[in-house]
Amino acid sequence: MHSRLRCSSSTQNATANCQQETALRSSCFRGKQNSEKQQPPAARIGSTSVGRSFTSRGLAGAWHVGKNLRQAQGYASESGNSKQEEEAEAREVMEYDVVIVGAGPAGLAAAIRLKQLCQEKGTELSVCVLEKASEVGAHILSGNVFEPRALNELIPDWKEQNAPLWVPVTKDKFWLLSEKHAFPVPSPFKNQGNFVISLSELVRWLGTKAEELGVEIYPGFAASEVLYEGARVVGVATNDMGIAKSGSRKPNFQRGIELKGRLTLLAEGCRGSLSETVIKKFQLREEAGAQHQTYAIGLKEVWEVEEHKHHPGYVLHTVGWPLNFSTYGGSFLYHMDNQQVAIGLVVALDYKNPYMNPYEEYQRFKQHPSIRPLLEGGKVVQYGARTLNEGGLQSIPRTVFPGGALIGCTAGFVNVPKIKGSHTAMKTGILAAEAAHEALSSMENPNMDAYWEALQHSWVWQELYSVRNIRPFFHHGLLPGLVHAGLDHYVIRGRLPYTLAHGPPDHECTEAAEKHKPIQYPKPDGVITFDLLTSLYRSSTNHEHDQPPHLHLVDKHVPETINLPKFAAPESRYCPARVYEYIANEDNKLQLNINAQNCLHCKACDIKDPKQNIKWTVPEGGGGPGYTIM
Amino acid sequence: MKIMVAVKRVIDYAVKIRVKPDKSGVETANVKMSMNPFCEIALEEALRLREAGHASEVLVVSMGGAQCSDTLRTALAMGADRAIHVSTSHSLFPLTVAKLLQALATSEKPNILLLGKQAIDDDANQAGQMVAGLLQWPQGTFASKVQMDKEAVGSVTVEREVDGGLETVKLQLPAVITTDLRLNQPRYATLPNIMKAKKKTITQITPEQLGVQITSDLEILEVFEPPKRKAGVIVASVDELLDKLKNEAHVI
């Protein structure tokens, strides 16, 4: 282990870089939450925050639910430290050969492969994995029908090592739903050889394997800042802990730590907060001629169903109802073991109707006559939500930057027609590890260019290439999309000479509210369908309530002047955690209230806000959902 | 002076718990566990006493299966000097815990034994009081303030939260103190400390080595969820109310 502790003033370099950025939405995103008492930006000397303004309101939150979700109290101002204060408070530094942000399938696969290579080649590399969740797997949510292709490469004897792949797929069904009926259609999936799993469980297992090999995994630590030396990424820093909502320091204040790596791998999952800043800073999409990323949101519950209704290995997907013909999405229903069933709905975020509420659509879906009977008599075990990337090949940025690389969903490798991304995420982790090991053993200034090369020659690229036109064609509607998908899948197999482009970015697709009618969603029955706050309680989400809210508004006026009047407050509808609410203040005017404590870390707001006014930053480590079998 | 802190591994307070289908207990498989919040507060108080110079060593103990070591590592990462793991697979009820703590206190001879006032899984609120009785030590329970004077050596002043308000007691050492919520806010374990904690020792010991036989007068028969609340009924008149109270609810 090559880590040493010493103090440094590398924050100074980061500061200097920050101030060179010209864009208002600076890509050198500091995300720091320590601050002095609130001051208007102009009054600060040597301020490091670039033009962001926040506001403090003394609004009391207007909801109560369960004993674990405490009352929110409006949101407080965040201002950067004065330069003097920052320099006085230099952070401790820990040094590693490789720093990985995110203990998910990609991050852990990379860590494991690095240590395996060290064993094979007799080298020694120190590897550190930072995870913002309180434990490995707690922020992992996925369908999941798992293709073991990458796992077979990484740990060939996973079965002997008791990997939690207990349930092979036995039945593969596909239905087209109308409001009252279900029409079976030949399943386009080839799921033989795949397993119905809980990805959180698999990730926990990967975590123990990584630790056995000597990887240092630190859950409860949120990487909030990318560290630069010149134009090179040299590591990350965790955020300060113990800051009160007002911005002052609490008695248990702890300064963040800098983790310097000779190489840094960002494996934050879809729409990673640090990855987004790095992609912007190094223009990684432009470099690769890539389009913007497109996204969907997935809502999921795990139910314990009555025994006679449970068929382990049964896999069902549906399209159609409750989504209309111009909204892309569909449902999944997978029978796991332990009498448990994973059931969820995926809704693409390029929907036009601002009144769309993905959570309510999911509740509606469960009431379908062919779905409801399965759930009757059952109990919900967990609930959660997460966005996923749908851009496929067209949206993959250059995955390498000076000093590091992007792996997994944070770059975006989901095979949308197959609805699988875990296997590709793991493979990119493996490829990155192989390139990193080579670079660290042979280069003075290691770079990851070999990873970008290897990626483009790997089966990940081939797979994504062959399905690249299926999702984009759905811009023409559900039926044309299905027809084209059938053709492309069975006949053409991706061998068209062109590549279709995506439509506009998701946040630009939302149309003005006046063009649409509000959707009347049915009331929850408390048996099969539930109100959002009841579901939220089942996600075990929690944050230290006395901390500055981690959701930042670039312009504090935009919610009341644009989101509410023009778009009817879409954030109050697409957020699966009721973070955003408009509440009447003393003058009877509606004002945005942010219940940051509810956040599920799904990133939907960062993606779908029409003016991109909401920026998701990472809260104090250890907070967020507590998924265990999602 | 030595301080011994007892910590317990419980289901994390933010988790939504479920009862096992066979009603034998609460589901703990695939459920997030962490250190009991009141135990964290007790540990934090011990660390503060050491930092103020009143103690030289903070020893943390926990009892149970192999995963207790996770909790002990967290305690070491927060700053405890060493840890003892009493290894057993039996289910432990408060009196047994008290007897084990008594045996440990007899051999380790701490001046203060700090515990959380209760664990959030059983809410028993018994172990601290029982071990004080077994050791014949004074006890300051539900502590919201703990003060040691450099002058008044050999005693500790504890402010307790009681039903009527606050009560201040002065205890001769050695003493047992159980901590309440408002005593302090526990510190975060920092990354460097987590790393340093890996090198600190966790001593393994069995109940037999302590000379304690694990028996119990308690047996859990059944665990079930509270019955769902029935909807209320709005009555039209006082007569109707009296009628329902007498004939339906049978309370008058």
PDB file of C-alpha atoms in Angstrom, chain A residues 275-474:
ATOM      1  CA  SER A 275     -18.297  12.779 -14.688  1.00  0.00           C
ATOM      2  CA  GLU A 276     -20.593  15.444 -16.135  1.00  0.00           C
ATOM      3  CA  THR A 277     -18.119  18.155 -15.160  1.00  0.00           C
ATOM      4  CA  VAL A 278     -15.207  16.214 -16.617  1.00  0.00           C
ATOM      5  CA  ILE A 279     -17.075  15.500 -19.859  1.00  0.00           C
ATOM      6  CA  LYS A 280     -17.763  19.213 -20.230  1.00  0.00           C
ATOM      7  CA  LYS A 281     -14.309  20.338 -19.237  1.00  0.00           C
ATOM      8  CA  PHE A 282     -12.464  18.078 -21.636  1.00  0.00           C
ATOM      9  CA  GLN A 283     -15.169  18.319 -24.327  1.00  0.00           C
ATOM     10  CA  LEU A 284     -15.302  14.545 -24.423  1.00  0.00           C
ATOM     11  CA  ARG A 285     -18.473  14.374 -26.535  1.00  0.00           C
ATOM     12  CA  GLU A 286     -17.105  16.732 -29.136  1.00  0.00           C
ATOM     13  CA  GLU A 287     -13.832  14.801 -29.191  1.00  0.00           C
ATOM     14  CA  ALA A 288     -15.636  11.625 -30.150  1.00  0.00           C
ATOM     15  CA  GLY A 289     -18.220  13.236 -32.398  1.00  0.00           C
ATOM     16  CA  ALA A 290     -20.820  11.930 -30.018  1.00  0.00           C
ATOM     17  CA  GLN A 291     -24.342  13.200 -29.512  1.00  0.00           C
ATOM     18  CA  HIS A 292     -25.854  14.173 -26.176  1.00  0.00           C
ATOM     19  CA  GLN A 293     -26.927  11.385 -23.867  1.00  0.00           C
ATOM     20  CA  THR A 294     -30.598  10.435 -23.659  1.00  0.00           C
ATOM     21  CA  TYR A 295     -32.190   8.952 -20.581  1.00  0.00           C
ATOM     22  CA  ALA A 296     -35.090   7.112 -19.038  1.00  0.00           C
ATOM     23  CA  ILE A 297     -36.264   6.820 -15.470  1.00  0.00           C
ATOM     24  CA  GLY A 298     -36.933   3.429 -13.940  1.00  0.00           C
ATOM     25  CA  LEU A 299     -39.193   2.952 -10.947  1.00  0.00           C
ATOM     26  CA  LYS A 300     -39.073  -0.385  -9.208  1.00  0.00           C
ATOM     27  CA  GLU A 301     -40.513  -2.293  -6.307  1.00  0.00           C
ATOM     28  CA  VAL A 302     -39.642  -5.698  -4.950  1.00  0.00           C
ATOM     29  CA  TRP A 303     -42.715  -7.556  -3.755  1.00  0.00           C
ATOM     30  CA  GLU A 304     -43.027 -10.678  -1.674  1.00  0.00           C
ATOM     31  CA  VAL A 305     -45.899 -12.521  -3.343  1.00  0.00           C
ATOM     32  CA  GLU A 306     -48.028 -15.479  -2.328  1.00  0.00           C
ATOM     33  CA  GLU A 307     -46.191 -18.740  -2.766  1.00  0.00           C
ATOM     34  CA  HIS A 308     -48.463 -20.340  -5.339  1.00  0.00           C
ATOM     35  CA  LYS A 309     -48.101 -17.284  -7.565  1.00  0.00           C
ATOM     36  CA  HIS A 310     -44.324 -17.331  -7.504  1.00  0.00           C
ATOM     37  CA  HIS A 311     -42.394 -18.891 -10.402  1.00  0.00           C
ATOM     38  CA  PRO A 312     -38.644 -18.306 -10.071  1.00  0.00           C
ATOM     39  CA  GLY A 313     -37.047 -17.487 -13.409  1.00  0.00           C
ATOM     40  CA  TYR A 314     -40.216 -16.122 -15.017  1.00  0.00           C
ATOM     41  CA  VAL A 315     -39.405 -12.967 -16.972  1.00  0.00           C
ATOM     42  CA  LEU A 316     -42.040 -10.641 -18.427  1.00  0.00           C
ATOM     43  CA  HIS A 317     -41.750  -7.387 -20.333  1.00  0.00           C
ATOM     44  CA  THR A 318     -44.626  -5.264 -21.567  1.00  0.00           C
ATOM     45  CA  VAL A 319     -45.051  -2.254 -23.795  1.00  0.00           C
ATOM     46  CA  GLY A 320     -48.061  -0.097 -24.457  1.00  0.00           C
ATOM     47  CA  TRP A 321     -50.450   0.798 -21.654  1.00  0.00           C
ATOM     48  CA  PRO A 322     -50.220   2.848 -19.487  1.00  0.00           C
ATOM     49  CA  LEU A 323     -47.852   4.787 -21.708  1.00  0.00           C
ATOM     50  CA  ASN A 324     -49.302   6.316 -24.843  1.00  0.00           C
ATOM     51  CA  PHE A 325     -48.043   5.840 -28.342  1.00  0.00           C
ATOM     52  CA  SER A 326     -45.676   8.759 -28.270  1.00  0.00           C
ATOM     53  CA  THR A 327     -43.929   7.904 -25.002  1.00  0.00           C
ATOM     54  CA  TYR A 328     -41.157   5.309 -25.061  1.00  0.00           C
ATOM     55  CA  GLY A 329     -40.991   2.909 -22.214  1.00  0.00           C
ATOM     56  CA  GLY A 330     -42.226  -0.361 -20.853  1.00  0.00           C
ATOM     57  CA  SER A 331     -42.470  -2.508 -17.818  1.00  0.00           C
ATOM     58  CA  PHE A 332     -40.579  -5.448 -16.411  1.00  0.00           C
ATOM     59  CA  LEU A 333     -41.570  -8.202 -14.047  1.00  0.00           C
ATOM     60  CA  TYR A 334     -38.955 -10.694 -12.917  1.00  0.00           C
ATOM     61  CA  HIS A 335     -39.491 -13.552 -10.469  1.00  0.00           C
ATOM     62  CA  MET A 336     -36.479 -13.823  -8.177  1.00  0.00           C
ATOM     63  CA  ASP A 337     -36.043 -16.330  -5.347  1.00  0.00           C
ATOM     64  CA  ASN A 338     -37.373 -16.084  -1.779  1.00  0.00           C
ATOM     65  CA  GLN A 339     -40.918 -15.597  -3.092  1.00  0.00           C
ATOM     66  CA  GLN A 340     -39.848 -12.188  -4.324  1.00  0.00           C
ATOM     67  CA  VAL A 341     -40.713 -10.469  -7.554  1.00  0.00           C
ATOM     68  CA  ALA A 342     -39.089  -7.406  -9.070  1.00  0.00           C
ATOM     69  CA  ILE A 343     -41.607  -5.212 -10.860  1.00  0.00           C
ATOM     70  CA  GLY A 344     -41.061  -1.843 -12.435  1.00  0.00           C
ATOM     71  CA  LEU A 345     -41.707   0.656 -15.195  1.00  0.00           C
ATOM     72  CA  VAL A 346     -39.193   2.464 -17.348  1.00  0.00           C
ATOM     73  CA  VAL A 347     -40.250   5.775 -18.920  1.00  0.00           C
ATOM     74  CA  ALA A 348     -38.020   7.592 -21.389  1.00  0.00           C
ATOM     75  CA  LEU A 349     -37.354  11.140 -20.320  1.00  0.00           C
ATOM     76  CA  ASP A 350     -37.909  12.627 -23.768  1.00  0.00           C
ATOM     77  CA  TYR A 351     -41.624  12.771 -23.068  1.00  0.00           C
ATOM     78  CA  LYS A 352     -43.424  15.918 -24.144  1.00  0.00           C
ATOM     79  CA  ASN A 353     -46.307  16.240 -21.722  1.00  0.00           C
ATOM     80  CA  PRO A 354     -45.161  18.183 -18.655  1.00  0.00           C
ATOM     81  CA  TYR A 355     -48.037  16.684 -16.676  1.00  0.00           C
ATOM     82  CA  MET A 356     -46.542  13.218 -17.036  1.00  0.00           C
ATOM     83  CA  ASN A 357     -45.826  11.631 -13.684  1.00  0.00           C
ATOM     84  CA  PRO A 358     -43.713   8.478 -14.094  1.00  0.00           C
ATOM     85  CA  TYR A 359     -44.404   7.347 -10.530  1.00  0.00           C
ATOM     86  CA  GLU A 360     -48.162   7.543 -11.061  1.00  0.00           C
ATOM     87  CA  GLU A 361     -47.847   5.776 -14.403  1.00  0.00           C
ATOM     88  CA  TYR A 362     -46.082   2.977 -12.579  1.00  0.00           C
ATOM     89  CA  GLN A 363     -48.858   2.791  -9.972  1.00  0.00           C
ATOM     90  CA  ARG A 364     -51.429   2.676 -12.783  1.00  0.00           C
ATOM     91  CA  PHE A 365     -49.522  -0.119 -14.482  1.00  0.00           C
ATOM     92  CA  LYS A 366     -49.826  -2.315 -11.413  1.00  0.00           C
ATOM     93  CA  GLN A 367     -53.613  -2.130 -11.616  1.00  0.00           C
ATOM     94  CA  HIS A 368     -53.716  -3.785 -15.045  1.00  0.00           C
ATOM     95  CA  PRO A 369     -55.945  -6.875 -14.908  1.00  0.00           C
ATOM     96  CA  SER A 370     -53.099  -9.124 -15.981  1.00  0.00           C
ATOM     97  CA  ILE A 371     -50.670  -7.737 -13.412  1.00  0.00           C
ATOM     98  CA  ARG A 372     -52.796  -6.992 -10.383  1.00  0.00           C
ATOM     99  CA  PRO A 373     -53.668 -10.598  -9.433  1.00  0.00           C
ATOM    100  CA  LEU A 374     -50.008 -11.472  -8.960  1.00  0.00           C
ATOM    101  CA  LEU A 375     -49.582  -8.706  -6.400  1.00  0.00           C
ATOM    102  CA  GLU A 376     -52.777  -9.264  -4.427  1.00  0.00           C
ATOM    103  CA  GLY A 377     -52.003 -10.774  -1.056  1.00  0.00           C
ATOM    104  CA  GLY A 378     -48.396  -9.716  -1.377  1.00  0.00           C
ATOM    105  CA  LYS A 379     -46.285  -7.105   0.405  1.00  0.00           C
ATOM    106  CA  VAL A 380     -43.862  -4.513  -0.865  1.00  0.00           C
ATOM    107  CA  VAL A 381     -40.355  -5.072   0.436  1.00  0.00           C
ATOM    108  CA  GLN A 382     -38.500  -2.147  -1.149  1.00  0.00           C
ATOM    109  CA  TYR A 383     -39.101   0.764  -3.508  1.00  0.00           C
ATOM    110  CA  GLY A 384     -36.658   2.827  -5.493  1.00  0.00           C
ATOM    111  CA  ALA A 385     -35.965   4.749  -8.680  1.00  0.00           C
ATOM    112  CA  ARG A 386     -32.987   5.595 -10.854  1.00  0.00           C
ATOM    113  CA  THR A 387     -32.362   7.057 -14.266  1.00  0.00           C
ATOM    114  CA  LEU A 388     -30.604   5.027 -16.908  1.00  0.00           C
ATOM    115  CA  ASN A 389     -28.910   6.035 -20.153  1.00  0.00           C
ATOM    116  CA  GLU A 390     -30.531   5.166 -23.473  1.00  0.00           C
ATOM    117  CA  GLY A 391     -28.271   6.928 -25.909  1.00  0.00           C
ATOM    118  CA  GLY A 392     -26.355   3.846 -26.941  1.00  0.00           C
ATOM    119  CA  LEU A 393     -23.455   4.089 -29.337  1.00  0.00           C
ATOM    120  CA  GLN A 394     -24.323   7.565 -30.582  1.00  0.00           C
ATOM    121  CA  SER A 395     -23.932   9.094 -27.147  1.00  0.00           C
ATOM    122  CA  ILE A 396     -20.717   7.509 -25.908  1.00  0.00           C
ATOM    123  CA  PRO A 397     -18.210  10.291 -25.288  1.00  0.00           C
ATOM    124  CA  ARG A 398     -14.479   9.820 -25.509  1.00  0.00           C
ATOM    125  CA  THR A 399     -13.991   7.814 -22.335  1.00  0.00           C
ATOM    126  CA  VAL A 400     -10.440   8.895 -21.643  1.00  0.00           C
ATOM    127  CA  PHE A 401      -9.158  12.200 -20.257  1.00  0.00           C
ATOM    128  CA  PRO A 402      -5.744  13.272 -18.976  1.00  0.00           C
ATOM    129  CA  GLY A 403      -5.241  11.361 -15.764  1.00  0.00           C
ATOM    130  CA  GLY A 404      -8.182   9.008 -15.952  1.00  0.00           C
ATOM    131  CA  ALA A 405     -11.176   7.473 -17.629  1.00  0.00           C
ATOM    132  CA  LEU A 406     -14.935   6.974 -17.500  1.00  0.00           C
ATOM    133  CA  ILE A 407     -16.288   3.481 -17.022  1.00  0.00           C
ATOM    134  CA  GLY A 408     -19.760   2.007 -16.824  1.00  0.00           C
ATOM    135  CA  CYS A 409     -23.049   3.830 -17.048  1.00  0.00           C
ATOM    136  CA  THR A 410     -21.418   7.162 -16.342  1.00  0.00           C
ATOM    137  CA  ALA A 411     -20.241   7.041 -19.951  1.00  0.00           C
ATOM    138  CA  GLY A 412     -23.312   5.072 -21.034  1.00  0.00           C
ATOM    139  CA  PHE A 413     -23.169   1.482 -22.279  1.00  0.00           C
ATOM    140  CA  VAL A 414     -26.718   0.238 -21.801  1.00  0.00           C
ATOM    141  CA  ASN A 415     -27.964  -1.982 -24.612  1.00  0.00           C
ATOM    142  CA  VAL A 416     -31.438  -0.483 -24.758  1.00  0.00           C
ATOM    143  CA  PRO A 417     -33.302  -3.103 -26.826  1.00  0.00           C
ATOM    144  CA  LYS A 418     -31.836  -5.844 -24.630  1.00  0.00           C
ATOM    145  CA  ILE A 419     -32.466  -3.654 -21.554  1.00  0.00           C
ATOM    146  CA  LYS A 420     -29.116  -4.714 -20.156  1.00  0.00           C
ATOM    147  CA  GLY A 421     -26.190  -2.597 -19.117  1.00  0.00           C
ATOM    148  CA  SER A 422     -24.574  -4.410 -16.199  1.00  0.00           C
ATOM    149  CA  HIS A 423     -22.558  -6.745 -18.389  1.00  0.00           C
ATOM    150  CA  THR A 424     -21.224  -3.931 -20.562  1.00  0.00           C
ATOM    151  CA  ALA A 425     -20.474  -1.797 -17.511  1.00  0.00           C
ATOM    152  CA  MET A 426     -18.392  -4.582 -16.009  1.00  0.00           C
ATOM    153  CA  LYS A 427     -16.580  -5.191 -19.282  1.00  0.00           C
ATOM    154  CA  THR A 428     -15.603  -1.538 -19.578  1.00  0.00           C
ATOM    155  CA  GLY A 429     -14.270  -1.739 -16.017  1.00  0.00           C
ATOM    156  CA  ILE A 430     -12.182  -4.750 -17.003  1.00  0.00           C
ATOM    157  CA  LEU A 431     -10.856  -3.043 -20.123  1.00  0.00           C
ATOM    158  CA  ALA A 432      -9.977   0.082 -18.193  1.00  0.00           C
ATOM    159  CA  ALA A 433      -8.164  -1.951 -15.552  1.00  0.00           C
ATOM    160  CA  GLU A 434      -6.100  -3.699 -18.185  1.00  0.00           C
ATOM    161  CA  ALA A 435      -5.106  -0.430 -19.809  1.00  0.00           C
ATOM    162  CA  ALA A 436      -4.426   1.164 -16.433  1.00  0.00           C
ATOM    163  CA  HIS A 437      -2.216  -1.657 -15.250  1.00  0.00           C
ATOM    164  CA  GLU A 438      -0.179  -1.468 -18.417  1.00  0.00           C
ATOM    165  CA  ALA A 439       0.097   2.313 -18.232  1.00  0.00           C
ATOM    166  CA  LEU A 440       1.104   2.385 -14.586  1.00  0.00           C
ATOM    167  CA  SER A 441       3.829  -0.185 -15.103  1.00  0.00           C
ATOM    168  CA  SER A 442       5.358   1.446 -18.137  1.00  0.00           C
ATOM    169  CA  MET A 443       4.642   5.164 -18.248  1.00  0.00           C
ATOM    170  CA  GLU A 444       6.020   8.114 -16.330  1.00  0.00           C
ATOM    171  CA  ASN A 445       2.772  10.014 -16.871  1.00  0.00           C
ATOM    172  CA  PRO A 446       0.296   7.200 -17.290  1.00  0.00           C
ATOM    173  CA  ASN A 447      -2.552   7.763 -19.694  1.00  0.00           C
ATOM    174  CA  MET A 448      -5.570   5.646 -20.512  1.00  0.00           C
ATOM    175  CA  ASP A 449      -5.588   5.983 -24.324  1.00  0.00           C
ATOM    176  CA  ALA A 450      -5.229   2.221 -24.688  1.00  0.00           C
ATOM    177  CA  TYR A 451      -8.595   1.832 -22.935  1.00  0.00           C
ATOM    178  CA  TRP A 452     -10.406   3.984 -25.506  1.00  0.00           C
ATOM    179  CA  GLU A 453      -8.819   1.889 -28.258  1.00  0.00           C
ATOM    180  CA  ALA A 454      -9.624  -1.418 -26.607  1.00  0.00           C
ATOM    181  CA  LEU A 455     -13.203  -0.319 -25.989  1.00  0.00           C
ATOM    182  CA  GLN A 456     -13.826   0.342 -29.656  1.00  0.00           C
ATOM    183  CA  HIS A 457     -12.566  -3.148 -30.550  1.00  0.00           C
ATOM    184  CA  SER A 458     -14.448  -4.970 -27.823  1.00  0.00           C
ATOM    185  CA  TRP A 459     -17.735  -6.875 -27.835  1.00  0.00           C
ATOM    186  CA  VAL A 460     -19.293  -3.928 -25.972  1.00  0.00           C
ATOM    187  CA  TRP A 461     -18.825  -1.766 -29.025  1.00  0.00           C
ATOM    188  CA  GLN A 462     -19.974  -4.497 -31.412  1.00  0.00           C
ATOM    189  CA  GLU A 463     -23.079  -5.120 -29.368  1.00  0.00           C
ATOM    190  CA  LEU A 464     -23.994  -1.459 -29.149  1.00  0.00           C
ATOM    191  CA  TYR A 465     -23.248  -0.979 -32.829  1.00  0.00           C
ATOM    192  CA  SER A 466     -25.644  -3.717 -33.870  1.00  0.00           C
ATOM    193  CA  VAL A 467     -28.576  -2.171 -31.961  1.00  0.00           C
ATOM    194  CA  ARG A 468     -27.744   1.466 -32.518  1.00  0.00           C
ATOM    195  CA  ASN A 469     -30.742   2.311 -34.687  1.00  0.00           C
ATOM    196  CA  ILE A 470     -33.490   0.678 -32.667  1.00  0.00           C
ATOM    197  CA  ARG A 471     -34.073   3.267 -29.942  1.00  0.00           C
ATOM    198  CA  PRO A 472     -33.750   6.338 -32.185  1.00  0.00           C
ATOM    199  CA  PHE A 473     -36.464   5.022 -34.522  1.00  0.00           C
ATOM    200  CA  PHE A 474     -38.963   5.199 -31.651  1.00  0.00           C
TER     201      PHE A 474
END
